[in-house]
Coordinates of C-alpha atoms in Angstrom, one line a residue:
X1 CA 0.0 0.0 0.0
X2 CA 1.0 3.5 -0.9
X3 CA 1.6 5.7 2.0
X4 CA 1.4 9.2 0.1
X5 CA -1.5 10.8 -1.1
X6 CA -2.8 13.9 -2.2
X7 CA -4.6 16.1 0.0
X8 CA -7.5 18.6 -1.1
X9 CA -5.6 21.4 0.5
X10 CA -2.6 22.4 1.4
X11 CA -1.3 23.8 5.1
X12 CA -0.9 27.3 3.3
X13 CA -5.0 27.7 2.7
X14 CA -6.2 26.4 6.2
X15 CA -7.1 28.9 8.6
X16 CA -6.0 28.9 12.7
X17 CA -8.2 29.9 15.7
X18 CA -8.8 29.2 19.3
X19 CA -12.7 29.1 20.9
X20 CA -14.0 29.1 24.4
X21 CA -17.7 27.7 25.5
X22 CA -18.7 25.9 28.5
X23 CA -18.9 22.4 29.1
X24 CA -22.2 20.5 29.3
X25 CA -25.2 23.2 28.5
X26 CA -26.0 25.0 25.1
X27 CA -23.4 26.5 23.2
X28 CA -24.3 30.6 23.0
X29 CA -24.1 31.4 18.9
X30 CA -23.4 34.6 17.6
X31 CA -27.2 35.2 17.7
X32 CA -27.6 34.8 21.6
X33 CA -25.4 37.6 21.8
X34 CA -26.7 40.0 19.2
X35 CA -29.9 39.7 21.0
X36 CA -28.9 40.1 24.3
X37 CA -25.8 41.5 25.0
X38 CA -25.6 40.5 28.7
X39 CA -26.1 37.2 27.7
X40 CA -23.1 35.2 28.4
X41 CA -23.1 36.8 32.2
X42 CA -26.4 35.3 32.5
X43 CA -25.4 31.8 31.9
X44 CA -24.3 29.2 34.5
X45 CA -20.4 29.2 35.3
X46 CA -19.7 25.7 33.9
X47 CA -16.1 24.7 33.2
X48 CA -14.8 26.3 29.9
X49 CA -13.3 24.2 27.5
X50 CA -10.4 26.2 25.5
X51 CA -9.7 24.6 22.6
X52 CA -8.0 24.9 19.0
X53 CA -9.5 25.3 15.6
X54 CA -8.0 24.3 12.4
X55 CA -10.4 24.6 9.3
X56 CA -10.1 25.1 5.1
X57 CA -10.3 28.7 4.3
X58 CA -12.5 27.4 0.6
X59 CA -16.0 28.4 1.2
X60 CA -17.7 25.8 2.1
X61 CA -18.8 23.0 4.8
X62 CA -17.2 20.6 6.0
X63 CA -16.9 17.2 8.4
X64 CA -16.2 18.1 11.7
X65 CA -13.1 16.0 13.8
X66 CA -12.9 16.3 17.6
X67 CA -8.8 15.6 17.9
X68 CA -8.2 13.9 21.2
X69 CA -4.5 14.6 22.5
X70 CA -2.2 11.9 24.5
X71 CA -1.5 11.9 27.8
X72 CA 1.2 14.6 27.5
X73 CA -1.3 17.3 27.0
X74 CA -2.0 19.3 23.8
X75 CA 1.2 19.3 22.4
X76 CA 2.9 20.8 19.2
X77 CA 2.8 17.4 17.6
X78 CA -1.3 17.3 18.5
X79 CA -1.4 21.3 16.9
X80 CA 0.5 19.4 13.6
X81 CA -2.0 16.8 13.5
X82 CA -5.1 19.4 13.4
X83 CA -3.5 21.2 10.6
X84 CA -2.5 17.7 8.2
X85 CA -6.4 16.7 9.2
X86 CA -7.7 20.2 7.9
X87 CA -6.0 19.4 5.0
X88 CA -7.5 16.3 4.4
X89 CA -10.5 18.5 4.5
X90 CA -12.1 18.9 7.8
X91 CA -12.8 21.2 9.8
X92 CA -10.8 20.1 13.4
X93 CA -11.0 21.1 16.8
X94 CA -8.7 20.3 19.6
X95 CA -9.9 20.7 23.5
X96 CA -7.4 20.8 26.2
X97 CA -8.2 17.8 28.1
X98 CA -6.4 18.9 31.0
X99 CA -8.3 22.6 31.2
X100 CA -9.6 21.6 34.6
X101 CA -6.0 20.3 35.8
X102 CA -5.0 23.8 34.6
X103 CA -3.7 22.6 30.7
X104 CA -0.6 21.1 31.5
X105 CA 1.8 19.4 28.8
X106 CA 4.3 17.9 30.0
X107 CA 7.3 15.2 28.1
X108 CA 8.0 13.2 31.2
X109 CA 6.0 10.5 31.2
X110 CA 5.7 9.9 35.3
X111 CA 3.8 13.4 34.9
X112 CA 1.9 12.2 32.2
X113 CA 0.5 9.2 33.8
X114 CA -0.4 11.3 37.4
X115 CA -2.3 13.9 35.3
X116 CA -4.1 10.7 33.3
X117 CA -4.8 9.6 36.4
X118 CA -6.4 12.6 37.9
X119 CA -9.2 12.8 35.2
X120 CA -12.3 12.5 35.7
X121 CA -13.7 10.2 32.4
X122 CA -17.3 11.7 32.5
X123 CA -16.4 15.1 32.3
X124 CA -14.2 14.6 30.1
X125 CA -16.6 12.8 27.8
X126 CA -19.1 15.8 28.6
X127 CA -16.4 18.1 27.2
X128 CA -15.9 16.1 23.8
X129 CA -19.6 15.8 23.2
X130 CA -19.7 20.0 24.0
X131 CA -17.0 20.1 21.4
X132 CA -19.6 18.4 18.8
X133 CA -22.0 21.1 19.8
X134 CA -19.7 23.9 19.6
X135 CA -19.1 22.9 15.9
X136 CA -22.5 22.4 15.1
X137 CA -22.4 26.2 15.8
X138 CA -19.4 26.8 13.1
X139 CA -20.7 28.1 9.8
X140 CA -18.3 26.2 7.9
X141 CA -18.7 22.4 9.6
X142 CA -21.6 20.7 8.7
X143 CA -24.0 20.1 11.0
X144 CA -24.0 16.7 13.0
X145 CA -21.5 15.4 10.6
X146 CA -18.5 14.9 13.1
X147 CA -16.2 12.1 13.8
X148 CA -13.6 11.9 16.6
X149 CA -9.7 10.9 16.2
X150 CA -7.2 10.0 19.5
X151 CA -4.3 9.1 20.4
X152 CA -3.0 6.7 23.7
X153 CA -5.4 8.5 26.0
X154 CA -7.1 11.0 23.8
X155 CA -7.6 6.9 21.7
X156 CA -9.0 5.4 24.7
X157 CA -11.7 8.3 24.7
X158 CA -12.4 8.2 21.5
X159 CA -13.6 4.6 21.8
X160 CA -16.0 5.3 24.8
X161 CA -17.1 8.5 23.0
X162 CA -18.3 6.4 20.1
X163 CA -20.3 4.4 22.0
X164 CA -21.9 7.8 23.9
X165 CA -22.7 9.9 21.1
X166 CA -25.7 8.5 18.4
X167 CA -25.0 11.2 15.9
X168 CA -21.2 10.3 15.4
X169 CA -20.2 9.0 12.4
X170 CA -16.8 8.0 12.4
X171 CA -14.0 7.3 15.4
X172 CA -10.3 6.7 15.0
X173 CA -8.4 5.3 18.0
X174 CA -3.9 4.8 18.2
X175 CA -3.3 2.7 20.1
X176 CA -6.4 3.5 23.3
X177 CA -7.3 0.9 25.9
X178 CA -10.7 -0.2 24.9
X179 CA -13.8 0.3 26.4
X180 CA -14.5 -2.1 29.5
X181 CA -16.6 -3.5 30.1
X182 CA -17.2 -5.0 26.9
X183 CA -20.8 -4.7 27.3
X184 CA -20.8 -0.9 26.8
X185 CA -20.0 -1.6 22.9
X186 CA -23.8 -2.5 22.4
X187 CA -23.9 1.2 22.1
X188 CA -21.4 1.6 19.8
X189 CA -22.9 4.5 17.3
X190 CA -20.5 4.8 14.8
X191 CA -17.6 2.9 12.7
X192 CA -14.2 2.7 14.4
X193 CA -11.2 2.5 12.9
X194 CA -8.5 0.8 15.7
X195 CA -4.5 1.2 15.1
X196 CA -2.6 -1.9 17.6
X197 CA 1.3 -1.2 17.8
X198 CA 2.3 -5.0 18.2
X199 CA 5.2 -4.2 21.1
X200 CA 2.3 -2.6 23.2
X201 CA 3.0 -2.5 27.2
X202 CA 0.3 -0.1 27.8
X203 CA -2.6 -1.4 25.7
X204 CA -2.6 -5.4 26.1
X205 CA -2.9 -8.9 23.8
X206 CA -6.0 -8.9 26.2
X207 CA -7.3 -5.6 25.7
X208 CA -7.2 -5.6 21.8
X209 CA -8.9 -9.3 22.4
X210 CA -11.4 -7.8 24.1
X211 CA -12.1 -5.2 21.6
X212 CA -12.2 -7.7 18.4
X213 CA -14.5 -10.1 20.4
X214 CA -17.2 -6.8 21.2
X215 CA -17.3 -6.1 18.1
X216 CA -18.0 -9.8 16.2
X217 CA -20.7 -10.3 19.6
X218 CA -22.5 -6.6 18.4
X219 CA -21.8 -6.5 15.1
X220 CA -20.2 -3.3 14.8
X221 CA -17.9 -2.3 12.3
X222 CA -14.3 -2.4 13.7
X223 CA -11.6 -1.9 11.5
X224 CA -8.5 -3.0 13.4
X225 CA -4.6 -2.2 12.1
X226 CA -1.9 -4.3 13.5
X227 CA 1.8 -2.8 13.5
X228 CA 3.7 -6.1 14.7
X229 CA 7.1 -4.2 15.5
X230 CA 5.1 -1.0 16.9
X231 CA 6.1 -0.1 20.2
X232 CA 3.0 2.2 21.9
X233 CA 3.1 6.1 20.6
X234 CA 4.9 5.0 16.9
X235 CA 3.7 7.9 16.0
X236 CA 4.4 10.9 18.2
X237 CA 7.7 12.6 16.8
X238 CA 8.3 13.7 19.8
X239 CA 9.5 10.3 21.2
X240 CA 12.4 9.1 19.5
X241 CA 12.8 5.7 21.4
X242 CA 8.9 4.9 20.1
X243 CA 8.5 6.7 17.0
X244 CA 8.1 4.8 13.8
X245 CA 8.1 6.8 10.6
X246 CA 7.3 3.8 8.5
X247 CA 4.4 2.9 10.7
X248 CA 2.9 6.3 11.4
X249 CA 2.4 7.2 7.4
X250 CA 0.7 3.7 6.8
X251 CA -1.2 4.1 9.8
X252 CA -2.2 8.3 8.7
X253 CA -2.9 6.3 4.8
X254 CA -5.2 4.4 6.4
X255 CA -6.9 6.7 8.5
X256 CA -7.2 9.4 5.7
X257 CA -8.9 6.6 3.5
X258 CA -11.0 5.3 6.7
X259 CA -12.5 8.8 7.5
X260 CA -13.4 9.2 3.8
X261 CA -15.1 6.6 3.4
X262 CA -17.3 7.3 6.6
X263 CA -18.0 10.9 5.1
X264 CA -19.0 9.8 1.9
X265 CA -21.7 11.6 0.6
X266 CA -22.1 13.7 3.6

């Protein structure tokens, strides 16, 4: 398999932003406020979810992607990732997961695991689903069209997210823990495209067992990758002793052609 393709656009004719809306209740549009002025001091003071946007400046609509970062925060890597996915042609948001463990990154992996830790899965999953909303307010994403990409943690959310969220059409997890218990993937919504590094010592044999047996008991459409000499992360730059240039371009091939195909005709 080829593992270069064309893209629609290039990074010169995508457009950069950041937004900030609360987490778990409506989304105020630009209307709200032209009616009432006053009327984001009137709302509730939820958590506000700071994100990044990364869409094609064309006119036009487009697929909406919630990009889930790893463990080490919302990274430059995870900003690079939102821009090659805008070029693919979507329209890309990235929340900082961490916002309410005050948007840390960090590159030593101790760190990493005590902020992972420290979350708290249903808000997170809240704050994902408020990102869907929050595009459906975006005049160039298509409504309810949205899919939702991870990596190692941001991955493992991804999963649970697609089995939370009806409207979703489309989830891509690197190398997540799958959901547990196994019974939760009844609800799975949407197809899911699954990337195993074979060298794993974070995501087991047992794990991705799990994840292939859900989905033959449900009959949900799991499309699962195996990189046999992958070790967990092949494809985060930013670790040299885990990165996999080989592997992370087959693995971006496939998702490119996955998330077209889910989009299709959309």
């Amino acid at each position: 398999m080829s593992t270069t393709h064309a893209t629609p656009f290039t990074l010169e004719q995508i457009g950069t932003g950041t937004a900030r809306f609360p987490s778990g209740i409506p989304i105020p549009t630009h209307t709200d406020q032209m009616v009432d002025p006053y009327f984001k001091s009137k709302m509730p003071k939820e958590h506000q979810i700071d994100s990044l946007l990364f869409w094609p400046q064309q006119p036009g609509t487009y697929p909406g992607l919630v990009l889930l970062h790893d463990w080490w925060g919302l990274t430059g890597q995870m900003k690079d990732v939102g821009a090659r996915l805008a070029c693919e042609g979507y329209a890309v948001i990235i929340p900082n997961l961490y916002g309410r463990l005050g948007g840390m990154v960090t590159a030593n992996d101790d760190m990493a695991a005590a902020l992972q830790e420290r979350q708290n899965d249903a808000h997170v999953i809240t704050d994902i689903n408020s990102c869907c909303e929050y595009l459906n307010t975006c005049h160039f994403v298509k409504k309810n069209i949205h899919g939702v990409v991870g990596y190692g943690m941001g991955g493992s959310y991804a999963l649970r997210f697609a089995c939370h969220r009806k409207r979703l059409r489309a989830a891509v997890s690197y190398y997540g823990k799958p959901v547990t218990p196994k019974e939760l993937m009844k609800d799975l919504f949407s197809s899911v495209l699954y990337h195993q590094a074979g060298k794993d010592a974070w995501v087991t044999q047992d794990d991705v067992a799990q994840l292939r047996s859900a989905s033959a008991d449900y009959a949900k459409r799991v499309e699962m990758h195996l990189y046999p000499e992958a070790a967990h992360a092949f494809c985060n730059e930013m670790k040299p002793a885990s990165y996999d240039p080989h592997d992370s371009a087959l693995a971006w091939e496939r998702t490119a052609i996955f998330l077209k195909s889910c989009f299709q005709g959309t």
